[in-house]
Short mmCIF file of C-alpha atoms in Angstrom, two decimals:
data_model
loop_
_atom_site.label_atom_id
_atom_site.label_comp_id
_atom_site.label_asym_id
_atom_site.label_seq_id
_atom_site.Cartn_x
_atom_site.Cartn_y
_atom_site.Cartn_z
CA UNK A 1 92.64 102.08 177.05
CA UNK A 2 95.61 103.91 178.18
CA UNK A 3 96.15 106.91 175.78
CA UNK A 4 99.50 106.38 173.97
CA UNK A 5 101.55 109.81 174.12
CA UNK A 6 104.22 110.74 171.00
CA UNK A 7 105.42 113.93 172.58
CA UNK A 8 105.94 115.55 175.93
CA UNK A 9 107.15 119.14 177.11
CA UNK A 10 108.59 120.55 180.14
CA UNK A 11 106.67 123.75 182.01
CA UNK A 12 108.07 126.80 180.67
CA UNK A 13 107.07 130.01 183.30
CA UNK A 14 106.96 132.16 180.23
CA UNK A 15 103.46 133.34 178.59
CA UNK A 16 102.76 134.94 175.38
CA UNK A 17 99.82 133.93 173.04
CA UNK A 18 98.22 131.15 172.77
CA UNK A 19 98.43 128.61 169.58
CA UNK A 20 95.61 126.57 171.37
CA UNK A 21 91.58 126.35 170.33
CA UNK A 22 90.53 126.61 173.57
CA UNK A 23 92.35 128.91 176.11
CA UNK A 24 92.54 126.18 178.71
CA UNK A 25 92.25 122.51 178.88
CA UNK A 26 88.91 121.34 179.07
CA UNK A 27 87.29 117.97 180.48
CA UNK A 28 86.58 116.07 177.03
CA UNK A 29 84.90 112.82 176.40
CA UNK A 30 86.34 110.74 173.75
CA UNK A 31 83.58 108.18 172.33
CA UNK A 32 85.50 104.90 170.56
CA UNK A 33 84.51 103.07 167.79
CA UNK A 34 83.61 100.32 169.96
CA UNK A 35 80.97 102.64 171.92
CA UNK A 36 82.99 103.10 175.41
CA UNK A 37 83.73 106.48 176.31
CA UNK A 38 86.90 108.24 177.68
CA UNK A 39 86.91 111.11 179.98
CA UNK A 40 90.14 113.44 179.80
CA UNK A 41 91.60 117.32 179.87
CA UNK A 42 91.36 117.92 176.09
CA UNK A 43 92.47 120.87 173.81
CA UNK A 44 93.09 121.08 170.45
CA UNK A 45 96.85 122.40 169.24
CA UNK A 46 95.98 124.66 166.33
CA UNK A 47 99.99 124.48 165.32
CA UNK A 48 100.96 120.69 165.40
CA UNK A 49 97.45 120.00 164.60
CA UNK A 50 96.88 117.57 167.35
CA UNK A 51 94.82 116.84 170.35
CA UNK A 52 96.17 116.79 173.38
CA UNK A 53 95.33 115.73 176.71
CA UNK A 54 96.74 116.37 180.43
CA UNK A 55 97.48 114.21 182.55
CA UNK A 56 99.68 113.97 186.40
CA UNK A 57 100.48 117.40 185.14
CA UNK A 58 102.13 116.99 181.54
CA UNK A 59 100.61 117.75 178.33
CA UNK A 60 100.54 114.54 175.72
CA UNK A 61 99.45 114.68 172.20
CA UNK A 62 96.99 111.21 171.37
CA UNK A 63 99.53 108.54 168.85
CA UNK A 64 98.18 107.75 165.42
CA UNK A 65 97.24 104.02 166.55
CA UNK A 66 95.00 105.52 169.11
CA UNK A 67 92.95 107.95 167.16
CA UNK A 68 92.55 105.19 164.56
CA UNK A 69 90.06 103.69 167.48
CA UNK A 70 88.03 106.95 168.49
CA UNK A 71 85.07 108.10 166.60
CA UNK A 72 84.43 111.81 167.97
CA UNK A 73 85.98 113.66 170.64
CA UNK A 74 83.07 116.26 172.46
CA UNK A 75 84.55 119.54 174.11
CA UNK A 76 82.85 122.18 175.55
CA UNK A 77 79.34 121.14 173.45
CA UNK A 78 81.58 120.64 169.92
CA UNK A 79 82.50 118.07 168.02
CA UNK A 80 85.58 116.81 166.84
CA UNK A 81 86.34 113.68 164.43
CA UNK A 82 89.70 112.08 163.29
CA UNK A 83 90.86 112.48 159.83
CA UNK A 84 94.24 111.25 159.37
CA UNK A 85 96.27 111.64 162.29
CA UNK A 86 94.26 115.16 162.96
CA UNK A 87 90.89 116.28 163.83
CA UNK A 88 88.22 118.30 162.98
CA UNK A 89 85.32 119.56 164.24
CA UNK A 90 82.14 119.03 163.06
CA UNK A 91 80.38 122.84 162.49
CA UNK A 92 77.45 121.71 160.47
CA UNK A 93 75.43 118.58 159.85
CA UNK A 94 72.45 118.43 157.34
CA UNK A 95 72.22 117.43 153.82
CA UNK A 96 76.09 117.51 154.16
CA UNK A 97 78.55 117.72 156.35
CA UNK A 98 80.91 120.98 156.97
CA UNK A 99 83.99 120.46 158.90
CA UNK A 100 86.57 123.04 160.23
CA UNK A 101 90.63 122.41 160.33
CA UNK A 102 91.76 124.42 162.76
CA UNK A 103 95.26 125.92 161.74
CA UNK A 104 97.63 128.89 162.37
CA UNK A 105 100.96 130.22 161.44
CA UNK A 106 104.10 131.30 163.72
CA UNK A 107 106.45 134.27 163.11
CA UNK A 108 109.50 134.26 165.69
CA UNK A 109 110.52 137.10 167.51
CA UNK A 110 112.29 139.85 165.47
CA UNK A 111 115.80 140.71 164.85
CA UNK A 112 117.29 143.65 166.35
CA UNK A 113 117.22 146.54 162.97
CA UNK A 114 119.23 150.11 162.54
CA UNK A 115 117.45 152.98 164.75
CA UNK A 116 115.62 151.02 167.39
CA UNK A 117 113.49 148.99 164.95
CA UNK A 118 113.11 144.98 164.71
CA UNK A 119 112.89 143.26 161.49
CA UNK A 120 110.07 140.40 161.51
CA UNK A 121 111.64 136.57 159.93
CA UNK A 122 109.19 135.07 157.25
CA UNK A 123 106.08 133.09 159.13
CA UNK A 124 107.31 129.61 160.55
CA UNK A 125 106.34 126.61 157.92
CA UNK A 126 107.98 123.96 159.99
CA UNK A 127 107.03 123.10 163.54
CA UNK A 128 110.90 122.38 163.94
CA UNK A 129 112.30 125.49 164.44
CA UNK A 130 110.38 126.23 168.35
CA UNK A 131 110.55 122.59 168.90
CA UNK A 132 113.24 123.14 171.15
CA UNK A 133 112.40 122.58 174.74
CA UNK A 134 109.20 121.52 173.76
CA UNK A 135 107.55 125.05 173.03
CA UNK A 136 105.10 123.90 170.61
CA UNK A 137 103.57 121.77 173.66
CA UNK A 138 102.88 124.97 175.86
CA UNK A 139 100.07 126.03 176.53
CA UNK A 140 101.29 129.61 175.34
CA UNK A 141 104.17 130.00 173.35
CA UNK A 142 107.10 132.48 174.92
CA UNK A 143 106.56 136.19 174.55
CA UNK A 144 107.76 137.82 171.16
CA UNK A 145 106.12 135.14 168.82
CA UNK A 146 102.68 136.08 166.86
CA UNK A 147 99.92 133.86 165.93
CA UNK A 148 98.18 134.03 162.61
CA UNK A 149 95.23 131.41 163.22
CA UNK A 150 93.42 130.80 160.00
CA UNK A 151 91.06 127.92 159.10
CA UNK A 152 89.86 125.53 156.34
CA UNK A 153 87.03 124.17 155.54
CA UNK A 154 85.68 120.25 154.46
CA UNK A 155 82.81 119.74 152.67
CA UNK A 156 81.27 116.16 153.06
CA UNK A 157 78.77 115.41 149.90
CA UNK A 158 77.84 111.72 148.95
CA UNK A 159 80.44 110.27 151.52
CA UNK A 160 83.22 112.42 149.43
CA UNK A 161 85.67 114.81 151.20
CA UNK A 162 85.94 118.25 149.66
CA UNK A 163 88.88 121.21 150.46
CA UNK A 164 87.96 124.20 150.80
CA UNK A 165 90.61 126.74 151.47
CA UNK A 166 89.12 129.86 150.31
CA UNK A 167 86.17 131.75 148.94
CA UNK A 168 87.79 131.21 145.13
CA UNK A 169 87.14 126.98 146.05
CA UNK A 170 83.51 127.65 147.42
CA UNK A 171 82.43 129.50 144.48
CA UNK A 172 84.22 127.01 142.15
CA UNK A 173 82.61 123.88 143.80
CA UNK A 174 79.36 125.81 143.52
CA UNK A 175 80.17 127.08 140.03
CA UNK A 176 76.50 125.49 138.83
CA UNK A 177 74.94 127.94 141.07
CA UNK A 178 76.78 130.85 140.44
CA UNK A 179 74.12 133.31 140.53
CA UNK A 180 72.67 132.18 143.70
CA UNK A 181 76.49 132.49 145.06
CA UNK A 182 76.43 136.27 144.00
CA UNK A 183 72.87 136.95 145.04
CA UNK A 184 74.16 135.66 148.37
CA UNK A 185 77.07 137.39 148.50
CA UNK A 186 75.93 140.46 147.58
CA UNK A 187 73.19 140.56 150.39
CA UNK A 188 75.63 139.08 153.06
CA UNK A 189 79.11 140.21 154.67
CA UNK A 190 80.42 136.82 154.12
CA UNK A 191 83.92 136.21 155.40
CA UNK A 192 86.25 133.10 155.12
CA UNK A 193 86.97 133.38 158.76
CA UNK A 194 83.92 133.76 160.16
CA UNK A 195 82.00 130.58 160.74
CA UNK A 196 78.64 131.53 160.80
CA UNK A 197 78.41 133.63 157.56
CA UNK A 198 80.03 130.10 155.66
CA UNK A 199 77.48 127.88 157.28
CA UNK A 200 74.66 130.02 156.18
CA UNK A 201 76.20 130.57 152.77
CA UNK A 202 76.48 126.58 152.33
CA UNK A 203 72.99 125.85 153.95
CA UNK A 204 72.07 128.78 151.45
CA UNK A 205 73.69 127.13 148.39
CA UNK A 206 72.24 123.30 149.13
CA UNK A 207 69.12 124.14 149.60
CA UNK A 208 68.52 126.32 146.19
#
């Protein structure tokens, strides 16, 4: 199966941060419904929200019709399954399933201000405005943008998809076991962005 591209970019010399998972592309298998594999250069754009693989030298991001054909993508020794036209990776699999979205905003360079200063414009909400030259393809975006990555989370119960956004939507999906929530809390350093205190806290919450 030839992998169907939707957008391209042209090399840019200059580096700044990275809006990529992974800091480089990555050999990636890519198992299909049907049970053939793929092999490829994967990484995972954390802006666009798409894969993308390399290949002759130019960075593609996978078309709808062809994700609508692959069952998990494995990078690096993690898992990553379609939803929609994106993916995410699979950080937990027991009783239920707990996904991660892997997201971040964009703030453009800032404006020249009075006294030597630089005023930063409002963080980016629409891929559109550095999709000029193809910057959102780079594997680093030009110097003078900053990257906010931030993350949600999808809770799998009883083949239903749940959104989790926050610590306000994991305590109010687990509002029946609110004082185990605050007995865990309170014994924990449990942050939204760190993976491994939310996967504890959720194995923590099923299993009580």
């Amino acid at each position: 199966m030839a992998l169907i591209c939707i957008s391209s970019y042209a090399q840019n010399e200059e580096q700044g941060i990275t809006h990529y998972l992974f800091p480089e592309f990555n050999q990636g298998t890519i198992l299909m419904k049907t049970g053939d594999t793929r092999e490829a250069l994967l990484n995972n754009n954390s802006l666009t929200e798409e894969m993308i693989f390399e290949i002759n030298g130019r960075k593609l991001a996978i078309a709808p019709r062809d994700i609508a054909g692959m069952d998990t993508i494995f990078i690096k020794k993690r898992k990553f399954v379609p939803m929609e036209e994106y993916f995410i990776e699979i950080i937990y699999d027991s009783e239920c399933e707990l996904f991660m979205e892997h997201k971040c905003d964009v703030r453009a360079p800032g404006k020249p201000s009075g006294y030597g200063g630089t005023t930063k414009t409002t963080a980016v909400t629409s891929i559109s405005s550095i999709s000029s030259g193809g910057m959102m393809y780079e594997l680093k975006l030009p110097e003078g943008y900053e990257i906010g990555p931030y993350n949600y989370y999808w809770l799998k119960r009883e083949g239903e998809m749940h959104l989790l956004k926050n610590m306000r939507d994991i305590k109010k999906f687990y509002k029946e076991k609110e004082d185990i929530y605050k007995a865990h809390m309170k014994e924990h350093d449990v942050k939204f962005k760190d993976q491994e205190s939310i996967i504890q806290l959720i194995e923590y919450l099923e299993s009580n």
